[in-house]
Short mmCIF file of C-alpha atoms (C1' of nucleotides) in Angstrom, two decimals:
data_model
loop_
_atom_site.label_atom_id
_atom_site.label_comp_id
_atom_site.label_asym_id
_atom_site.label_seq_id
_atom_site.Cartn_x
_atom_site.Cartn_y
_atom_site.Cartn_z
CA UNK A 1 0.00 0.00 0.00
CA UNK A 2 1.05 3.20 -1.08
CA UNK A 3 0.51 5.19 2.36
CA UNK A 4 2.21 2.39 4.24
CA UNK A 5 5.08 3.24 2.50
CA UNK A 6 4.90 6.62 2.39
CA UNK A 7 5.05 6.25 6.60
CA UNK A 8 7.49 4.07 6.26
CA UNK A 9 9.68 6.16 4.58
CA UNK A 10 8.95 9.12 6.65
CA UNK A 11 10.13 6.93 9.68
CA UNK A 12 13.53 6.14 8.20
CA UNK A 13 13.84 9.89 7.12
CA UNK A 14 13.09 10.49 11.57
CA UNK A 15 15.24 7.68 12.49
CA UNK A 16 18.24 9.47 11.22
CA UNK A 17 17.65 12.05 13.44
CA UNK A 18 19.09 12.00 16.55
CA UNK A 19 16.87 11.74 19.57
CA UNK A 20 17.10 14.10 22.26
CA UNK A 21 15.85 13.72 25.88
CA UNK A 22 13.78 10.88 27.08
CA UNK A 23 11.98 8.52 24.70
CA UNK A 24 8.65 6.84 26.18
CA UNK A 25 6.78 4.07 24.45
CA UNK A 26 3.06 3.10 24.87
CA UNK A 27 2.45 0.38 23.67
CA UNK A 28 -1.11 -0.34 23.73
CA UNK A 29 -2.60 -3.80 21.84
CA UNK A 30 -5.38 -3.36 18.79
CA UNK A 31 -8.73 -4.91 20.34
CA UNK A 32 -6.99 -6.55 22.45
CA UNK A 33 -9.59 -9.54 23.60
CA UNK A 34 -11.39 -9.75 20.37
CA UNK A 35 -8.08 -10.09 18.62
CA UNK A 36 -7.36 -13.28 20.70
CA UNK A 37 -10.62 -14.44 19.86
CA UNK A 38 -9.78 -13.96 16.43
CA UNK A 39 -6.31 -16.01 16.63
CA UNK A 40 -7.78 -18.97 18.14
CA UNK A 41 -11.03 -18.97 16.20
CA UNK A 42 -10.04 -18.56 12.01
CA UNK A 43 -13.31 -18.17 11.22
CA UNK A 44 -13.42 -15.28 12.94
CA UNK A 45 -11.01 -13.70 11.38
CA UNK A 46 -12.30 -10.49 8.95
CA UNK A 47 -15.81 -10.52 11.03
CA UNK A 48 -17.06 -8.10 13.75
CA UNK A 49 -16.60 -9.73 16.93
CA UNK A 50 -17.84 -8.78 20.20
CA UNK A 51 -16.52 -9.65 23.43
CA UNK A 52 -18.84 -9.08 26.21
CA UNK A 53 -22.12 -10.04 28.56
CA UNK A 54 -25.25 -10.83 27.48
CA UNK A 55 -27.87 -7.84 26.19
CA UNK A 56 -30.74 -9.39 28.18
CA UNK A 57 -28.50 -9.82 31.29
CA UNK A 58 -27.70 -6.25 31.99
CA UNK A 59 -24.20 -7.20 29.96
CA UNK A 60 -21.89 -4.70 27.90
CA UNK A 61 -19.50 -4.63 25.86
CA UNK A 62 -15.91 -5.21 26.78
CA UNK A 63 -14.17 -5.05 23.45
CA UNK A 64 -15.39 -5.21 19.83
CA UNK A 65 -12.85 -6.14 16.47
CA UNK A 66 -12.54 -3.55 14.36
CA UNK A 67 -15.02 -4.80 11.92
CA UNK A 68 -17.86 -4.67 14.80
CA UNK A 69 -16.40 -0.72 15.53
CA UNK A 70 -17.44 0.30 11.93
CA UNK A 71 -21.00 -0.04 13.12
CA UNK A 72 -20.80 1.92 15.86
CA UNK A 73 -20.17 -0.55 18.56
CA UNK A 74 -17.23 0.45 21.36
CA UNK A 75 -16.57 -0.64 24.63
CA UNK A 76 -18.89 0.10 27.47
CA UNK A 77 -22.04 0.34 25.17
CA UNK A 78 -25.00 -1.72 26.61
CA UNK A 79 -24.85 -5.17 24.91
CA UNK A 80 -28.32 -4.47 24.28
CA UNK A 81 -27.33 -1.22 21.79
CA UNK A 82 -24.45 -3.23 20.54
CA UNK A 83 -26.91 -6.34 19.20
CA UNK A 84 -28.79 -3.33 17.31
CA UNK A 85 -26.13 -1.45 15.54
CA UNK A 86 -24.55 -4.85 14.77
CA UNK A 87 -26.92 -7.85 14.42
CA UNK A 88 -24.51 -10.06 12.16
CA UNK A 89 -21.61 -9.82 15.51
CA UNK A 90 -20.36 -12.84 16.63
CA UNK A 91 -21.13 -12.28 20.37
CA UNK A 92 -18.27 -14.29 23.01
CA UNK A 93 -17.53 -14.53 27.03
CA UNK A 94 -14.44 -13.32 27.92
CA UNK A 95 -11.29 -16.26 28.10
CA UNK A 96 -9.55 -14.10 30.33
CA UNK A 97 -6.35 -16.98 31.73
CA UNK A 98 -5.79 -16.77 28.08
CA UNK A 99 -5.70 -13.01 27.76
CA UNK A 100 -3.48 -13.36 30.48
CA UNK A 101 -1.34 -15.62 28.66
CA UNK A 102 -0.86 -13.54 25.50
CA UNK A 103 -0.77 -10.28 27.47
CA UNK A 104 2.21 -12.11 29.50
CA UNK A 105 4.12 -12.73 26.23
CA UNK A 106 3.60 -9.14 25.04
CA UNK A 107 5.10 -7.73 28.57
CA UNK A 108 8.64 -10.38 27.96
CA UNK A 109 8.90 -8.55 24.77
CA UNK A 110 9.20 -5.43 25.88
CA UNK A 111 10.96 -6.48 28.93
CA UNK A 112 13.51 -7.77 26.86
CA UNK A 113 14.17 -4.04 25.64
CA UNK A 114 14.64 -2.95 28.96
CA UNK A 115 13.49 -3.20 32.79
CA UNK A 116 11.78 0.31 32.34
CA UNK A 117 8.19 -1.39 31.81
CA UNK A 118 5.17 0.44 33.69
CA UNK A 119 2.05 -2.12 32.66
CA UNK A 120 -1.16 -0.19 33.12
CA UNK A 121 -3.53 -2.70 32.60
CA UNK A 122 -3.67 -6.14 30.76
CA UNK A 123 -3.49 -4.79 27.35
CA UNK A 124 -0.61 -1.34 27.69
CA UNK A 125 2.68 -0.21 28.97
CA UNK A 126 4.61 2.39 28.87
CA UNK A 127 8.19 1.36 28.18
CA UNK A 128 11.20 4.20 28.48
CA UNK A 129 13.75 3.56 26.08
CA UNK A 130 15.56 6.29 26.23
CA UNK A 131 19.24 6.29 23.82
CA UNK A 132 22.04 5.40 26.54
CA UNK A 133 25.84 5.57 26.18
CA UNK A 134 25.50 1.67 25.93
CA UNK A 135 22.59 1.25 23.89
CA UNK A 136 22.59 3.85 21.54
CA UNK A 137 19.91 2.79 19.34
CA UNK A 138 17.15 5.00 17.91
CA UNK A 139 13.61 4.97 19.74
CA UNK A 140 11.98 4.58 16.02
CA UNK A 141 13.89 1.74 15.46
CA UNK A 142 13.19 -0.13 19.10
CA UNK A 143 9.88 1.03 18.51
CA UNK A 144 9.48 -1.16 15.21
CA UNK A 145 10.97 -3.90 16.41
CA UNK A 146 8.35 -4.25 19.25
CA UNK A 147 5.39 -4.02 17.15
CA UNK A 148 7.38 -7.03 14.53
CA UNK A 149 7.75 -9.07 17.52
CA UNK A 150 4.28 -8.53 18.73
CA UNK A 151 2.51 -9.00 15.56
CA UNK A 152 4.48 -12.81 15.35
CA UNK A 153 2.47 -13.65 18.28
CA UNK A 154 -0.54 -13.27 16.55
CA UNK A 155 -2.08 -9.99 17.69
CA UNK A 156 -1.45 -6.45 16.84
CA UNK A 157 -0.39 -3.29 18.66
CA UNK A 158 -0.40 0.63 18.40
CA UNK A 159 2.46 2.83 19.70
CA UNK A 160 3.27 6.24 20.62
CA UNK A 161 6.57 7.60 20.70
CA UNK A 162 7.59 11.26 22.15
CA UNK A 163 9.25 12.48 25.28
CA UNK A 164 6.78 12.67 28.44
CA UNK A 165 4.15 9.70 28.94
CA UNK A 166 1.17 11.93 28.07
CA UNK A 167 2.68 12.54 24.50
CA UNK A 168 3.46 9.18 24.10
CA UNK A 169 -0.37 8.11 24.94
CA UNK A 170 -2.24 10.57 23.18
CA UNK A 171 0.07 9.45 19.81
CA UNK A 172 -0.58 6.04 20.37
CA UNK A 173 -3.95 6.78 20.10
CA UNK A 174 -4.04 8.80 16.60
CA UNK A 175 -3.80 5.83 14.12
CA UNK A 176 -5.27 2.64 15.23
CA UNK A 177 -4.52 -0.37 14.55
CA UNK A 178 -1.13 -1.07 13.86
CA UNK A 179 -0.10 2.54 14.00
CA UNK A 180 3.50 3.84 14.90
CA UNK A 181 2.94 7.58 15.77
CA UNK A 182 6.30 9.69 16.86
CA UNK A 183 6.08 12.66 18.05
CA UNK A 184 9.75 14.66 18.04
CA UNK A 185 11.28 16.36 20.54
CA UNK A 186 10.38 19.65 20.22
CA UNK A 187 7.37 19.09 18.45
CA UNK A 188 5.33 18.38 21.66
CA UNK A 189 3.23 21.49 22.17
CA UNK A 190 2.25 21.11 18.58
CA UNK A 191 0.93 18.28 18.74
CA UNK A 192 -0.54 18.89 21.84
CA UNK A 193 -2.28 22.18 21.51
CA UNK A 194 -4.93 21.04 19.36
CA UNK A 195 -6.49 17.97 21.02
CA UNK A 196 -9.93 18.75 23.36
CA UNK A 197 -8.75 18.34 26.96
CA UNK A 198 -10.68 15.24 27.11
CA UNK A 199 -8.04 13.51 25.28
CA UNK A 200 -5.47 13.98 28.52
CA UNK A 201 -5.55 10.81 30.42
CA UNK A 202 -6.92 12.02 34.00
CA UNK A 203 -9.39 14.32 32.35
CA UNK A 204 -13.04 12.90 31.87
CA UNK A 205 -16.41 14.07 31.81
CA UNK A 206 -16.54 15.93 34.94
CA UNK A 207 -13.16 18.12 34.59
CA UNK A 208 -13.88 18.76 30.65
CA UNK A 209 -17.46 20.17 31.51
CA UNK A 210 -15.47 22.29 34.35
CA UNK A 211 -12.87 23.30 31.90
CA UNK A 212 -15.53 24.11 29.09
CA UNK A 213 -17.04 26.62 31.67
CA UNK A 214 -14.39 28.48 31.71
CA UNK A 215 -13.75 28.92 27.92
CA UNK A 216 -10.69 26.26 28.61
CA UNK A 217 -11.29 23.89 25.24
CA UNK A 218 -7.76 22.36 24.18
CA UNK A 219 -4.78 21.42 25.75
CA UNK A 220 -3.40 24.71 24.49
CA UNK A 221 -5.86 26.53 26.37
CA UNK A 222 -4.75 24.40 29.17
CA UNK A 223 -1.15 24.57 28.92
CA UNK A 224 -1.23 28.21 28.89
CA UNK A 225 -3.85 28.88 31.83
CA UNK A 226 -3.22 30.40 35.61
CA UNK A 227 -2.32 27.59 37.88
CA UNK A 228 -4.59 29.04 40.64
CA UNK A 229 -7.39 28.71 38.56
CA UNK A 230 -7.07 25.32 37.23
CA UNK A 231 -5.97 23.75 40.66
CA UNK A 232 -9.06 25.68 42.07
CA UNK A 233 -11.25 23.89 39.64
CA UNK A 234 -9.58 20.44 39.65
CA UNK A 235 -7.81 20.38 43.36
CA UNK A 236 -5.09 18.31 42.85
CA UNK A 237 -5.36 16.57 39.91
CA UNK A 238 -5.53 20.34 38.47
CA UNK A 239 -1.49 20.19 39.35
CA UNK A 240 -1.49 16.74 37.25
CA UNK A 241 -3.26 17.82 34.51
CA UNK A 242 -1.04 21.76 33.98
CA UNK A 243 2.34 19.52 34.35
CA UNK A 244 0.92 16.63 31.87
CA UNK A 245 -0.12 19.73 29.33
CA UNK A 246 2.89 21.36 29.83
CA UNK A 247 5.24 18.62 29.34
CA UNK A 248 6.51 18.91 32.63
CA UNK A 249 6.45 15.11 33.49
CA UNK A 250 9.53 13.67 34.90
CA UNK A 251 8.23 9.99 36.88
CA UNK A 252 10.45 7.53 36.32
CA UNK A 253 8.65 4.36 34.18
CA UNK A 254 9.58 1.55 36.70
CA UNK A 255 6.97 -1.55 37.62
CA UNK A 256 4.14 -0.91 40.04
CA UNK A 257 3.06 -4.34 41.15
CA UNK A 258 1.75 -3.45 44.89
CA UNK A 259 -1.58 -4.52 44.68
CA UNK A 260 -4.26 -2.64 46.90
CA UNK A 261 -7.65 -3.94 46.89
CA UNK A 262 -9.19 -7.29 45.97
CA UNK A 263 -12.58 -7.17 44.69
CA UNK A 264 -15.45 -9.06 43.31
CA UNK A 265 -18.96 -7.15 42.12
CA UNK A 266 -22.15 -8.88 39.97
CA UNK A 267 -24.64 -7.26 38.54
CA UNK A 268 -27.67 -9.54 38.49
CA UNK A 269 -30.06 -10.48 35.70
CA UNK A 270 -32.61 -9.39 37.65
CA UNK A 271 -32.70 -7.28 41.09
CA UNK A 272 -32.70 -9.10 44.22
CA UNK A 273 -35.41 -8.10 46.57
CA UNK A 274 -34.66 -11.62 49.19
CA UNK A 275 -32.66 -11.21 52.25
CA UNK A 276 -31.58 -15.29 51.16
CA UNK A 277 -30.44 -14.70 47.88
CA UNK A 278 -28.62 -11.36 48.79
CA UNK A 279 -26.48 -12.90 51.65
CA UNK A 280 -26.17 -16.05 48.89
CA UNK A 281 -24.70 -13.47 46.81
CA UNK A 282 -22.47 -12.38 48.87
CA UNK A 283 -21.23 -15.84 50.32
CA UNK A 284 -20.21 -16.29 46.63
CA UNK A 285 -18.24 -12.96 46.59
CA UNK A 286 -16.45 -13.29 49.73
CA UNK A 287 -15.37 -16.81 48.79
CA UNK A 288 -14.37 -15.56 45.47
CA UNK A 289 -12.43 -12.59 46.86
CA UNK A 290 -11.10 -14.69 50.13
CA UNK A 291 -9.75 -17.24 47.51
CA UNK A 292 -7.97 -14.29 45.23
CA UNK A 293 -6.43 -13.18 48.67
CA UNK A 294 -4.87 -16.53 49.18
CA UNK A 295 -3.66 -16.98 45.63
CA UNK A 296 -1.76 -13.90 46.23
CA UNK A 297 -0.77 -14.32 49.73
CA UNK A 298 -2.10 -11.08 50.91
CA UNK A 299 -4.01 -9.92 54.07
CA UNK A 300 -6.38 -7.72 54.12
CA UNK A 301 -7.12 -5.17 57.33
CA UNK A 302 -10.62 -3.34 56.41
CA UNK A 303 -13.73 -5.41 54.52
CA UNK A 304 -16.08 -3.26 51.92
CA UNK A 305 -19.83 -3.74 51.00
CA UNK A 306 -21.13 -2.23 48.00
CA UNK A 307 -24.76 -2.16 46.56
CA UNK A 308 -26.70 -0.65 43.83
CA UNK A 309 -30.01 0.35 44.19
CA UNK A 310 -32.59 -0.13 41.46
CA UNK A 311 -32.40 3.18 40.21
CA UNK A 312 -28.79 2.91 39.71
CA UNK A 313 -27.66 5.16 42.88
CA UNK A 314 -24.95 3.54 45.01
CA UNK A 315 -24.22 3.31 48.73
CA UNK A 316 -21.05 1.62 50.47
CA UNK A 317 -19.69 0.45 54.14
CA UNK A 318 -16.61 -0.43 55.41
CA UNK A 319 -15.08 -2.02 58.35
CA UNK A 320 -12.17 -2.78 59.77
CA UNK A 321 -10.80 -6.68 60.27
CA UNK A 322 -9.53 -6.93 63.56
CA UNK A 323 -6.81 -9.02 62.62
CA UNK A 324 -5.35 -9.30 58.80
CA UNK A 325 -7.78 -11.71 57.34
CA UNK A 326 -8.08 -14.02 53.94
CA UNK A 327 -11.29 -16.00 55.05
CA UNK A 328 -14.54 -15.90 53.66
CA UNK A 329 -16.02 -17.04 56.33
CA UNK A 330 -15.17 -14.18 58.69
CA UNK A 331 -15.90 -12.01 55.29
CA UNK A 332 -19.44 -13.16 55.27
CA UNK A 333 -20.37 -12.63 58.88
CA UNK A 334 -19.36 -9.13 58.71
CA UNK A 335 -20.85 -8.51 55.51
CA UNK A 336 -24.01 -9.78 56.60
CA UNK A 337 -23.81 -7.64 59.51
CA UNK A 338 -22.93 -4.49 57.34
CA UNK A 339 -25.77 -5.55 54.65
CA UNK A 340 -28.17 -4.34 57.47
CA UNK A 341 -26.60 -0.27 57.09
CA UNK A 342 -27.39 -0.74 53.08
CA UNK A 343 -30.45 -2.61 53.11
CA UNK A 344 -33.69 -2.78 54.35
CA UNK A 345 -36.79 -5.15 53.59
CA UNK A 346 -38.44 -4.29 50.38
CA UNK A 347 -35.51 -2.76 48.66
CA UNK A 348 -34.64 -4.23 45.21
CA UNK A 349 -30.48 -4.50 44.29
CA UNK A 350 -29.10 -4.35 41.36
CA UNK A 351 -25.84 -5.11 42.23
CA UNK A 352 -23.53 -6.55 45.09
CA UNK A 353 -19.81 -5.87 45.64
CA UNK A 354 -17.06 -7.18 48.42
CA UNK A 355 -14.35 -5.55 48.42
CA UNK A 356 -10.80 -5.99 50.84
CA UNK A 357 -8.03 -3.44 51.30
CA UNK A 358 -5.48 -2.88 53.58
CA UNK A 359 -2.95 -5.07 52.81
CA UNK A 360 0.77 -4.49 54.39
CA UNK A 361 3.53 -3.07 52.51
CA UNK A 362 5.71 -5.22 53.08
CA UNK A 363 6.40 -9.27 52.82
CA UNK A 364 4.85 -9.26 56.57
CA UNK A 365 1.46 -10.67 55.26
CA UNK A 366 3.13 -13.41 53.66
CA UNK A 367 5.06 -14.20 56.71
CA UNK A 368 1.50 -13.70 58.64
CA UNK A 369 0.08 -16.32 55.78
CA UNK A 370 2.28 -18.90 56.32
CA UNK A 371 2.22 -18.84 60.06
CA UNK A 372 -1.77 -18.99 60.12
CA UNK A 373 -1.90 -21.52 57.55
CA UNK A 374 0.61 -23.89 60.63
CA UNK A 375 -2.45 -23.35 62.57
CA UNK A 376 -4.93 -25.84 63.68
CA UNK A 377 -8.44 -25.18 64.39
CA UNK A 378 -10.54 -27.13 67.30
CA UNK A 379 -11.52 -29.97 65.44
CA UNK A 380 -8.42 -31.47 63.85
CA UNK A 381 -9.59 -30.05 60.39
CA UNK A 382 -8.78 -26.73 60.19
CA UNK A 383 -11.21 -24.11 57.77
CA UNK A 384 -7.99 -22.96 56.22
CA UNK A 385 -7.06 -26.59 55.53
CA UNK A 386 -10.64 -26.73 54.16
CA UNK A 387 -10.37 -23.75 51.83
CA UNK A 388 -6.98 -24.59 50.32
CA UNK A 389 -8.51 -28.10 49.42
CA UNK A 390 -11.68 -26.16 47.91
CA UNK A 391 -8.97 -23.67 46.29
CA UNK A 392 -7.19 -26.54 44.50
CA UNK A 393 -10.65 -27.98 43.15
CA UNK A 394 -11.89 -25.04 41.68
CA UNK A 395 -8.66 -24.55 40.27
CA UNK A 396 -8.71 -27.71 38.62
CA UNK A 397 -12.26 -28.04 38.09
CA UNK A 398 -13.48 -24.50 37.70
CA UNK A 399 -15.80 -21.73 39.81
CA UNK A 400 -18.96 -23.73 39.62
CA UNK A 401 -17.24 -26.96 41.16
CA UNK A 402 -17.31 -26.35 44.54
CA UNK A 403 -19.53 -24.13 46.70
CA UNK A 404 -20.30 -23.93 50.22
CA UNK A 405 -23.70 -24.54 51.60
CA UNK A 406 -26.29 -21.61 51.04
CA UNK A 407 -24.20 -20.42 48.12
CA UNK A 408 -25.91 -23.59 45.91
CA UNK A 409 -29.04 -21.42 46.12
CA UNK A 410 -27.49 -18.58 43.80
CA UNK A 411 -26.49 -21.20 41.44
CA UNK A 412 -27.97 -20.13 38.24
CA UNK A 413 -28.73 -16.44 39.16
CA UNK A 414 -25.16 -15.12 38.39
CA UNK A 415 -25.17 -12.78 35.67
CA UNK A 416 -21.68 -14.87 35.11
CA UNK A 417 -19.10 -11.89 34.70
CA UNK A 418 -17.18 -9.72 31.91
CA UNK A 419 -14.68 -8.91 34.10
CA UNK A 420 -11.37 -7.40 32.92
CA UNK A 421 -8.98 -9.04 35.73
CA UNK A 422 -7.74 -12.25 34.67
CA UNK A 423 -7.39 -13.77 38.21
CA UNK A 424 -11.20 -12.99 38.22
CA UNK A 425 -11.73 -16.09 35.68
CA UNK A 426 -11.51 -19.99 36.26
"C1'" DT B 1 -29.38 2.94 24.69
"C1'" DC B 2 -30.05 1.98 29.93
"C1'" DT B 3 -26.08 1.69 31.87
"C1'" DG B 4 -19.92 -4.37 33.66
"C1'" DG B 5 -16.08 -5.37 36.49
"C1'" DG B 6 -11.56 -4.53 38.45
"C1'" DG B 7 -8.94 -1.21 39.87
"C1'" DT B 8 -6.49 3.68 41.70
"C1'" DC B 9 -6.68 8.10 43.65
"C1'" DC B 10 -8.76 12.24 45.79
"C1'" DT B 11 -11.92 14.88 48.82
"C1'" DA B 12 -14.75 16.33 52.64
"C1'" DG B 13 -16.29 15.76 57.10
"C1'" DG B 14 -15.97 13.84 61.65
"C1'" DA B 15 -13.44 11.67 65.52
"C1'" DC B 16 -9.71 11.85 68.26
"C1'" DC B 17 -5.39 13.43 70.26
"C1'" DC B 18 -2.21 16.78 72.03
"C1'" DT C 1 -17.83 29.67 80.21
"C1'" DC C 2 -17.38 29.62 75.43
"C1'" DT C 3 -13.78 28.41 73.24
"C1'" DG C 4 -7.81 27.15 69.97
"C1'" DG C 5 -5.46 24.75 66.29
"C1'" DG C 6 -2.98 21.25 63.99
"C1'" DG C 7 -2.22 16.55 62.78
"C1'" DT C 8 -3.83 12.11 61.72
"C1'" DC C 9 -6.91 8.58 60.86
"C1'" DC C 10 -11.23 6.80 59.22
"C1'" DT C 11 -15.40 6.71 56.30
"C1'" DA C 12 -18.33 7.46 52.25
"C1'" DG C 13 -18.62 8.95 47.89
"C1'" DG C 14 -17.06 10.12 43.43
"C1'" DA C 15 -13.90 10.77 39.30
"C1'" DC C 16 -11.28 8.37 36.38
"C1'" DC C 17 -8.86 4.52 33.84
"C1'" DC C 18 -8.94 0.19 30.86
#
DNA sequence: TCTGGGGTCCTAGGACCC
DNA sequence: TCTGGGGTCCTAGGACCC
């Protein structure tokens, strides 16, 4: 193709230019679940395909192919509007331990460039590759080399190149898929005075109608605005957003693997207006979420109930542990407890979330972990011991394998889930 | 159209302490 | 009797991201 070329050319012509200052990669992967789908089903390949929950489940849609985005259909629509604008989509669940396969490849690619890898989520990272006296090589050309290595896996990726993080994220998002946009040094605030502000990462709906008020459209207008004023608008994130305009970023790209909450929410099918299937709701949550916590050897000090009413508002509680906990059945005493502040009699729900946070800093929780698990309850048989056992089957065997008494009742009410974490999935 | 799930971070108000 | 000020921690809610 002509305009392939044309680019590529252009990027050799860039490449001979020497690169001054930092270099930032984000490298962000083209549809990233429906591509997989794609891989491992050929006859996929070329049609709109739609990963998400079901339209007559309350589902939407987690990613679409790029055929299924010519109609209209993007992430976060109702499943519902998604069926409409695209009736011919090939609708799939989410096969998230295999998302978290191929997303794992992607990260030893770039990790094999350099340490410097900040993943934000399962499907981009930024990567700093700036030129050092030992590796000398030009960003373009790293760059390239990424995206070659990534498309022999099988799926496809976009990247941004310029100096500060922001740059290199709003450029990776100007030609999708398969794009390689660069962004010279120098040429930032060109490229950046144009875009709305609600292209910044950090600013959505809220901030841009706050920043429309006061006549504040672009990221020019932003860059060149009165501190005072924006960080009386925005509080802190005003300071963010000035220094992200401005080019003023200077965080070093390192991993961020501290993990601070564990979660679990469903949305049901249908509200829930029983005190019996709410708290068997919730036993499935907490079991779910006291299981994560054990995978990942963590402790956590304060428990979280969340609810959605009918009409869509929201109300949580929290509460703190006592001691550094991972069991669900502590979890589900307290949560019944808690339901109580949420939920009275007559009220329908929507939705039900657990959530735990406050896990240490440190390794000290996984010391804590193994000392507890050494511990033996009253009758020989200790829950833990009976947990790990139930962990290993529904490893093995899957979620629906195992579940504790009352939690059989809820079988078949699940809305199942869409959810975006792979540790979330069987 | 009728609104998922898993996260992170910030804010405002109140409790509590000195 | 009517009255401090600052620091810190906790809670609930919301904005934002993918």
């Amino acid at each position: 193709m002509a305009n392939e070329d044309a680019h590529s050319n252009e990027l050799d012509a860039l490449a001979a230019i020497p690169w001054v200052g930092r270099a930032v990669l984000l490298v962000d992967l083209d549809a990233f679940f429906a591509s997989v789908e794609q891989l491992d089903h050929p006859a996929w390949r070329g049609k709109p395909v739609i990963v998400g929950g079901h339209a007559d489940r309350r589902g939407v849609v987690s990613t679409a192919s790029y055929e299924a985005r010519k109609f209209g259909v993007h992430s976060a629509m109702p499943s519902a509007t998604a069926e409409r604008l695209c009736p011919e989509a090939i609708w799939t669940e989410g096969h998230y331990d295999r998302y978290r396969e191929m997303s794992g490849k992607v990260m030893a690619i770039l990790y094999d460039e350099t340490p410097h890898v900040q993943q934000v989520s399962i499907d981009e990272a930024f990567v700093d590759i700036t030129p050092t006296s030992v590796n000398r090589e030009h960003p373009i050309l790293v760059a390239r080399r990424i995206q070659e290595r990534v498309e022999q896996l099988g799926v496809t990726c976009s990247i941004g190149l310029g100096t500060t993080k922001s740059v290199a994220k709003l450029a990776s998002d100007m030609d999708k898929p398969r794009g390689l946009t660069v962004v010279m040094p120098g040429s930032e605030a060109n490229f950046m005075a144009p875009l709305p502000v609600r292209a910044l990462s950090g600013i959505g709906a809220a901030a841009e109608k706050k920043l429309h008020a006061i006549g504040i459209e672009t990221l020019g207008d932003l860059a060149n605005a009165d501190d005072d004023v924006i960080i009386g608008l925005l509080g802190k994130a005003g300071r963010v957003m000035l220094d992200r305009a401005r080019c003023e970023e200077h965080a070093p790209i390192e991993p961020d693997d501290e993990v601070k909450s564990v979660s679990n929410e469903t949305s049901f099918a249908v509200d829930l207006t029983s005190r019996d299937d709410i708290e068997a709701a919730i036993a499935t949550m907490a079991a779910k979420v006291g299981r994560r916590l054990r995978r990942k050897g963590l402790l956590g000090r304060t428990l979280a109930l969340k609810v959605r009413y009918a009409d869509f508002s929201a109300r949580s509680t929290q509460r703190p542990l006592g001691e550094p906990c991972d069991d669900e059945f502590v979890f589900k005493d307290m949560l019944f407890d808690m339901l109580d502040d949420l939920w009275q009699p007559g009220l329908a729900l929507r939705l039900v979330g657990v959530s735990v946070t406050g896990f240490d800093q440190s390794n000290e929780s996984e010391q804590l972990s193994l000392f507890d698990e050494s511990d033996p309850s009253d009758d020989g048989v200790s829950r833990r011991d009976l947990q790990k056992a139930t962990d290993r089957v529904k490893e093995r065997f899957g979620e629906s394998a195992l579940r504790y008494g009352r939690e059989l009742r809820m079988h078949g009410t699940d809305t199942g889930t869409t959810s975006k974490n792979p540790a979330d999935y069987k």
